[in-house]
C-alpha cells in the first residue's frame, strides 16, 4: 500500500531545504557513552563573525522552532542549531534527564566543531539548557538570550497555583499531545490567539510524525525540570543576559520573568512582547528577532574581545 501524503513530513523537508539553502549542513557527532548529537552547522565557519547557538524548546524539532530566524541571523553570525536529546536525530542511552546533562551534551557538540566561545539563545525548555550552559561554562558562553524560559520556577509553584496545570503529568499530556483534543489544549495554552480551527487530519498527522517518538523519555525531561527545584539553589550567571517574554505566557507566567530579572539584577534586561503568549517565536517573530539582533550584535566589553577568532579554534 502506498504511503499517504504527510503535510508534516513535507514541511519538515521544506525546512531542511531552507536550512541547506541558507548555508547550513546537517552534522552528527558521537559523544560516546551512547550519546549522539545532531546539529545544523555552518558549511563554512567565518572567523570574522560571532557564533550563536540556537536551542529549541519542547515540541517538534530545532528546524520548526528556528526556521524563520535562520536567514536573517546567518548573514551576521555563525549559526549552530542543535537537536536536544530525544528530539530530531539526537538521543542517548544514558539515564540522565537533567537540563545540566543536556547542556554538557550541547557544549560537547560545539567543542567537537572547534567552537570555543559563543552566545546561546534558548526558547522555553531550551532556555533551561542555555542557562545551565552559561552556569557550567562561563569561560565559553559570552552572552545569553532566554525566551519564555521559566528557569526560576520552584517545585512549590505548582502546588501554589502559579501554572494552568495541576501536576507534571497533566503538563506532559498537553505538551506531548496524543489526541486532537490535547493538541487543542496545547494551542490554547501556548498562543495568545490560538488558531480557531485546524483540520483533524492535519492534527493527527502532526501528532503521528512529531509527538510519538521518545515519548517516555520526553516526559522524563519534564519531570526532571520540576522535581526538587528551589530558587535558592539556582546559580547566578554572570554573562550579559536578555530576557524576552510574551505578555500573556500561560506556560511560564510573566511572574517568572520578573523573578529571574530580580535574581540576575542589573546583568539582565527584560523585554516583554505585548499580545503574545508562550509561542512568541510564532506569534511575534519580528519583534523577537529585533530584540535578539540588537542584543547579540552589541559590542562586548573590551576584555571579552581579546581573541579575534570569534569563537572558533584556529587550525
Short mmCIF file of C-alpha atoms in Angstrom, two decimals:
data_model
loop_
_atom_site.label_atom_id
_atom_site.label_comp_id
_atom_site.label_asym_id
_atom_site.label_seq_id
_atom_site.Cartn_x
_atom_site.Cartn_y
_atom_site.Cartn_z
CA UNK A 1 0.00 0.00 0.00
CA UNK A 2 1.34 3.43 -0.93
CA UNK A 3 2.15 5.72 1.94
CA UNK A 4 -0.31 8.57 2.44
CA UNK A 5 0.82 12.15 1.90
CA UNK A 6 2.07 13.77 5.11
CA UNK A 7 1.88 17.55 5.35
CA UNK A 8 4.11 17.43 8.44
CA UNK A 9 6.83 15.43 6.69
CA UNK A 10 6.58 17.74 3.68
CA UNK A 11 7.04 20.80 5.85
CA UNK A 12 9.96 19.11 7.57
CA UNK A 13 11.53 18.55 4.14
CA UNK A 14 10.99 22.23 3.27
CA UNK A 15 12.78 23.29 6.45
CA UNK A 16 15.69 21.00 5.62
CA UNK A 17 15.91 22.55 2.16
CA UNK A 18 15.77 26.10 3.55
CA UNK A 19 18.48 25.36 6.13
CA UNK A 20 20.77 23.95 3.46
CA UNK A 21 19.98 26.81 1.11
CA UNK A 22 20.84 29.32 3.86
CA UNK A 23 24.33 27.88 4.23
CA UNK A 24 23.96 25.19 6.89
CA UNK A 25 24.64 21.48 6.74
CA UNK A 26 23.46 18.53 8.80
CA UNK A 27 26.09 17.08 11.13
CA UNK A 28 26.02 14.24 13.66
CA UNK A 29 28.58 13.78 16.44
CA UNK A 30 29.09 10.70 18.61
CA UNK A 31 29.92 11.95 22.12
CA UNK A 32 30.49 8.45 23.43
CA UNK A 33 28.64 6.55 26.18
CA UNK A 34 25.68 6.03 23.85
CA UNK A 35 25.07 9.72 23.15
CA UNK A 36 24.56 11.03 19.61
CA UNK A 37 24.02 14.73 18.94
CA UNK A 38 22.71 16.19 15.69
CA UNK A 39 23.21 19.82 14.73
CA UNK A 40 22.83 22.17 11.79
CA UNK A 41 26.24 23.80 11.40
CA UNK A 42 27.75 26.36 9.01
CA UNK A 43 29.08 24.92 5.78
CA UNK A 44 31.95 27.32 6.34
CA UNK A 45 32.66 28.88 9.75
CA UNK A 46 33.66 32.53 9.25
CA UNK A 47 36.26 33.73 11.74
CA UNK A 48 35.13 37.35 11.33
CA UNK A 49 31.66 36.51 12.65
CA UNK A 50 30.49 35.77 16.16
CA UNK A 51 28.99 32.37 16.95
CA UNK A 52 25.40 31.85 18.07
CA UNK A 53 23.84 28.57 19.23
CA UNK A 54 20.03 28.42 18.96
CA UNK A 55 18.48 25.92 21.38
CA UNK A 56 14.91 24.80 20.77
CA UNK A 57 12.18 24.04 23.29
CA UNK A 58 9.75 21.19 23.78
CA UNK A 59 7.86 20.14 20.69
CA UNK A 60 8.72 19.39 17.05
CA UNK A 61 12.45 19.84 16.45
CA UNK A 62 15.02 22.60 16.05
CA UNK A 63 14.12 23.34 12.43
CA UNK A 64 10.46 24.07 13.18
CA UNK A 65 11.18 26.46 16.02
CA UNK A 66 14.08 28.39 14.46
CA UNK A 67 13.22 28.19 10.75
CA UNK A 68 12.05 31.80 10.47
CA UNK A 69 15.22 33.14 12.10
CA UNK A 70 17.98 31.38 10.17
CA UNK A 71 18.18 33.58 7.08
CA UNK A 72 18.43 36.94 8.89
CA UNK A 73 20.83 35.60 11.54
CA UNK A 74 23.19 33.72 9.23
CA UNK A 75 24.26 36.88 7.45
CA UNK A 76 25.62 38.23 10.75
CA UNK A 77 26.64 35.15 12.74
CA UNK A 78 27.99 31.64 12.56
CA UNK A 79 24.74 29.85 13.44
CA UNK A 80 24.59 26.42 15.08
CA UNK A 81 21.20 24.77 15.62
CA UNK A 82 21.36 21.54 17.66
CA UNK A 83 18.63 18.99 18.27
CA UNK A 84 18.42 18.35 22.01
CA UNK A 85 18.43 14.77 23.24
CA UNK A 86 15.25 12.88 22.24
CA UNK A 87 14.37 15.42 19.56
CA UNK A 88 15.21 15.26 15.88
CA UNK A 89 18.19 12.97 15.43
CA UNK A 90 19.74 13.30 18.90
CA UNK A 91 19.47 10.59 21.54
CA UNK A 92 21.27 8.90 24.41
CA UNK A 93 21.18 5.54 26.15
CA UNK A 94 22.25 7.17 29.42
CA UNK A 95 19.56 7.66 32.11
CA UNK A 96 20.34 11.31 32.96
CA UNK A 97 17.39 13.57 32.03
CA UNK A 98 18.57 16.82 33.61
CA UNK A 99 18.99 20.08 31.73
CA UNK A 100 22.57 20.09 33.06
CA UNK A 101 23.29 16.92 31.10
CA UNK A 102 21.64 18.38 28.01
CA UNK A 103 23.87 21.44 28.45
CA UNK A 104 27.02 19.33 28.65
CA UNK A 105 26.00 17.45 25.53
CA UNK A 106 25.39 20.66 23.57
CA UNK A 107 28.74 22.04 24.70
CA UNK A 108 30.42 18.74 23.79
CA UNK A 109 28.87 19.09 20.36
CA UNK A 110 30.14 22.66 20.00
CA UNK A 111 33.62 21.63 21.10
CA UNK A 112 33.57 18.84 18.52
CA UNK A 113 33.07 21.59 15.92
CA UNK A 114 36.01 23.58 17.39
CA UNK A 115 33.80 26.33 18.80
CA UNK A 116 35.47 27.92 21.81
CA UNK A 117 33.26 30.92 22.57
CA UNK A 118 29.65 31.57 21.73
CA UNK A 119 26.36 33.20 22.59
CA UNK A 120 23.46 30.92 23.49
CA UNK A 121 19.81 31.56 22.73
CA UNK A 122 17.26 29.25 24.31
CA UNK A 123 13.49 29.24 23.98
CA UNK A 124 11.29 27.64 26.66
CA UNK A 125 12.92 24.32 27.68
CA UNK A 126 15.91 25.32 25.56
CA UNK A 127 16.32 28.32 27.86
CA UNK A 128 16.86 25.98 30.81
CA UNK A 129 19.63 24.29 28.81
CA UNK A 130 21.13 27.63 27.75
CA UNK A 131 21.14 28.87 31.36
CA UNK A 132 22.87 25.70 32.50
CA UNK A 133 25.47 26.09 29.76
CA UNK A 134 26.16 29.64 30.94
CA UNK A 135 26.50 28.45 34.54
CA UNK A 136 28.71 25.45 33.77
CA UNK A 137 30.85 27.01 31.03
CA UNK A 138 31.16 30.67 31.95
CA UNK A 139 34.52 30.94 30.17
CA UNK A 140 32.96 29.83 26.88
CA UNK A 141 29.48 31.37 26.93
CA UNK A 142 29.75 35.13 26.33
CA UNK A 143 26.12 36.20 26.44
CA UNK A 144 22.70 34.63 26.94
CA UNK A 145 19.21 35.12 25.50
CA UNK A 146 16.35 33.40 27.36
CA UNK A 147 12.95 33.40 25.70
CA UNK A 148 9.93 32.45 27.82
CA UNK A 149 12.16 30.18 29.90
CA UNK A 150 10.94 29.77 33.48
CA UNK A 151 14.28 28.78 34.98
CA UNK A 152 13.32 30.33 38.33
CA UNK A 153 10.29 28.10 38.83
CA UNK A 154 10.22 26.12 42.04
CA UNK A 155 8.59 22.81 42.88
CA UNK A 156 6.16 24.57 45.20
CA UNK A 157 4.89 26.83 42.39
CA UNK A 158 2.75 24.00 41.03
CA UNK A 159 1.11 23.45 44.41
CA UNK A 160 0.53 27.17 44.89
CA UNK A 161 -1.35 27.50 41.60
CA UNK A 162 1.10 29.53 39.52
CA UNK A 163 0.53 27.33 36.47
CA UNK A 164 -2.58 26.45 34.47
CA UNK A 165 -1.96 22.74 35.11
CA UNK A 166 -2.11 20.98 38.46
CA UNK A 167 0.62 18.38 38.01
CA UNK A 168 3.66 17.48 35.92
CA UNK A 169 1.76 14.54 34.46
CA UNK A 170 -1.03 16.84 33.29
CA UNK A 171 1.55 19.18 31.74
CA UNK A 172 3.21 16.29 29.91
CA UNK A 173 -0.10 15.12 28.45
CA UNK A 174 -0.62 18.58 26.96
CA UNK A 175 2.98 19.28 25.90
CA UNK A 176 3.19 15.92 24.12
CA UNK A 177 -0.36 15.59 22.77
CA UNK A 178 -1.56 12.19 21.66
CA UNK A 179 -5.03 13.28 20.52
CA UNK A 180 -6.63 16.24 18.70
CA UNK A 181 -8.25 17.27 21.99
CA UNK A 182 -4.88 17.53 23.73
CA UNK A 183 -3.45 19.38 20.74
CA UNK A 184 -6.24 21.94 21.06
CA UNK A 185 -5.36 22.36 24.74
CA UNK A 186 -1.71 22.85 23.77
CA UNK A 187 -2.54 25.57 21.27
CA UNK A 188 -4.84 27.30 23.77
CA UNK A 189 -2.11 27.18 26.40
CA UNK A 190 0.75 28.42 24.22
CA UNK A 191 -0.89 31.01 21.92
CA UNK A 192 -2.37 34.36 22.88
CA UNK A 193 -4.63 33.98 19.85
CA UNK A 194 -4.75 30.25 19.08
CA UNK A 195 -5.81 29.05 15.61
CA UNK A 196 -9.59 28.81 15.50
CA UNK A 197 -9.71 25.56 13.58
CA UNK A 198 -7.25 23.06 12.13
CA UNK A 199 -8.44 20.05 10.12
CA UNK A 200 -8.23 16.92 12.26
CA UNK A 201 -6.36 15.06 9.52
CA UNK A 202 -3.51 17.58 9.78
CA UNK A 203 -3.52 17.41 13.58
CA UNK A 204 -3.39 13.61 13.58
CA UNK A 205 -0.59 13.69 11.02
CA UNK A 206 1.43 16.11 13.14
CA UNK A 207 0.93 14.01 16.27
CA UNK A 208 2.00 10.85 14.43
CA UNK A 209 5.15 12.40 12.98
CA UNK A 210 6.25 14.72 15.79
CA UNK A 211 4.79 13.56 19.11
CA UNK A 212 5.14 9.79 19.33
CA UNK A 213 8.90 9.20 19.22
CA UNK A 214 10.78 9.05 22.56
CA UNK A 215 7.53 9.88 24.35
CA UNK A 216 8.54 8.39 27.71
CA UNK A 217 11.98 9.98 27.61
CA UNK A 218 10.50 13.39 26.86
CA UNK A 219 8.11 13.08 29.78
CA UNK A 220 11.09 12.29 31.98
CA UNK A 221 12.74 15.53 30.82
CA UNK A 222 9.73 17.49 32.12
CA UNK A 223 9.76 15.60 35.41
CA UNK A 224 13.46 16.36 35.90
CA UNK A 225 12.85 20.02 35.14
CA UNK A 226 10.41 20.39 38.01
CA UNK A 227 11.43 17.96 40.74
CA UNK A 228 13.22 19.41 43.74
CA UNK A 229 13.74 22.89 42.25
CA UNK A 230 14.41 25.80 44.63
CA UNK A 231 15.31 29.34 43.62
CA UNK A 232 17.94 29.49 46.36
CA UNK A 233 19.88 26.75 44.56
CA UNK A 234 19.81 28.39 41.13
CA UNK A 235 23.29 29.66 40.15
CA UNK A 236 23.55 33.35 39.32
CA UNK A 237 25.13 33.59 35.88
CA UNK A 238 27.49 36.47 35.20
CA UNK A 239 27.09 36.93 31.44
CA UNK A 240 25.05 39.78 29.93
CA UNK A 241 21.56 38.31 29.63
CA UNK A 242 18.47 39.27 27.63
CA UNK A 243 15.06 38.03 28.74
CA UNK A 244 12.26 38.01 26.16
CA UNK A 245 8.75 37.12 27.32
CA UNK A 246 5.25 37.01 25.90
CA UNK A 247 2.97 39.25 27.96
CA UNK A 248 0.32 36.53 28.15
CA UNK A 249 2.54 33.48 28.60
CA UNK A 250 0.48 30.76 30.31
CA UNK A 251 3.20 28.08 30.29
CA UNK A 252 5.76 30.14 32.22
CA UNK A 253 3.80 33.15 33.53
CA UNK A 254 5.31 36.61 33.48
CA UNK A 255 5.94 36.41 37.24
CA UNK A 256 8.82 34.04 36.44
CA UNK A 257 10.35 36.66 34.12
CA UNK A 258 10.31 39.28 36.87
CA UNK A 259 11.64 36.71 39.34
CA UNK A 260 14.55 35.95 37.02
CA UNK A 261 15.24 39.64 36.46
CA UNK A 262 15.44 40.13 40.23
CA UNK A 263 17.70 37.08 40.53
CA UNK A 264 20.17 38.36 37.93
CA UNK A 265 19.90 42.05 38.80
CA UNK A 266 21.44 44.69 36.53
CA UNK A 267 23.10 41.99 34.45
CA UNK A 268 19.76 41.17 32.79
CA UNK A 269 17.42 43.17 30.58
CA UNK A 270 13.75 42.16 30.29
CA UNK A 271 11.73 42.77 27.12
CA UNK A 272 8.00 41.99 27.27
CA UNK A 273 6.22 41.48 23.97
CA UNK A 274 2.58 42.53 24.00
CA UNK A 275 -0.23 40.46 22.53
CA UNK A 276 1.87 37.29 22.62
CA UNK A 277 1.76 34.09 24.60
CA UNK A 278 4.37 31.40 25.15
CA UNK A 279 4.78 30.78 21.40
CA UNK A 280 6.27 34.22 20.90
CA UNK A 281 8.54 32.91 18.13
CA UNK A 282 5.41 32.10 16.10
CA UNK A 283 3.13 34.96 17.12
CA UNK A 284 5.65 37.82 17.14
CA UNK A 285 8.79 36.66 15.28
CA UNK A 286 9.74 40.13 14.01
CA UNK A 287 9.70 41.69 17.47
CA UNK A 288 11.55 38.75 18.95
CA UNK A 289 14.23 38.94 16.26
CA UNK A 290 14.56 42.70 16.69
CA UNK A 291 15.43 42.31 20.36
CA UNK A 292 17.69 39.32 19.73
CA UNK A 293 19.67 41.07 17.00
CA UNK A 294 20.16 44.30 18.92
CA UNK A 295 21.46 42.39 21.94
CA UNK A 296 23.66 39.91 20.06
CA UNK A 297 25.43 42.48 17.87
CA UNK A 298 26.05 44.91 20.72
CA UNK A 299 29.84 45.06 21.36
CA UNK A 300 31.09 43.09 24.34
CA UNK A 301 33.34 44.74 26.94
CA UNK A 302 36.91 45.06 25.68
CA UNK A 303 38.15 42.28 27.96
CA UNK A 304 35.97 39.79 26.11
CA UNK A 305 37.13 40.80 22.64
CA UNK A 306 40.79 39.88 23.00
CA UNK A 307 40.65 36.87 20.66
CA UNK A 308 39.82 37.91 17.09
CA UNK A 309 38.87 34.34 16.12
CA UNK A 310 35.32 34.99 17.39
CA UNK A 311 34.73 31.62 18.90
CA UNK A 312 36.47 29.17 16.56
CA UNK A 313 39.73 27.37 17.17
CA UNK A 314 42.42 28.17 14.66
CA UNK A 315 43.52 25.21 12.58
#
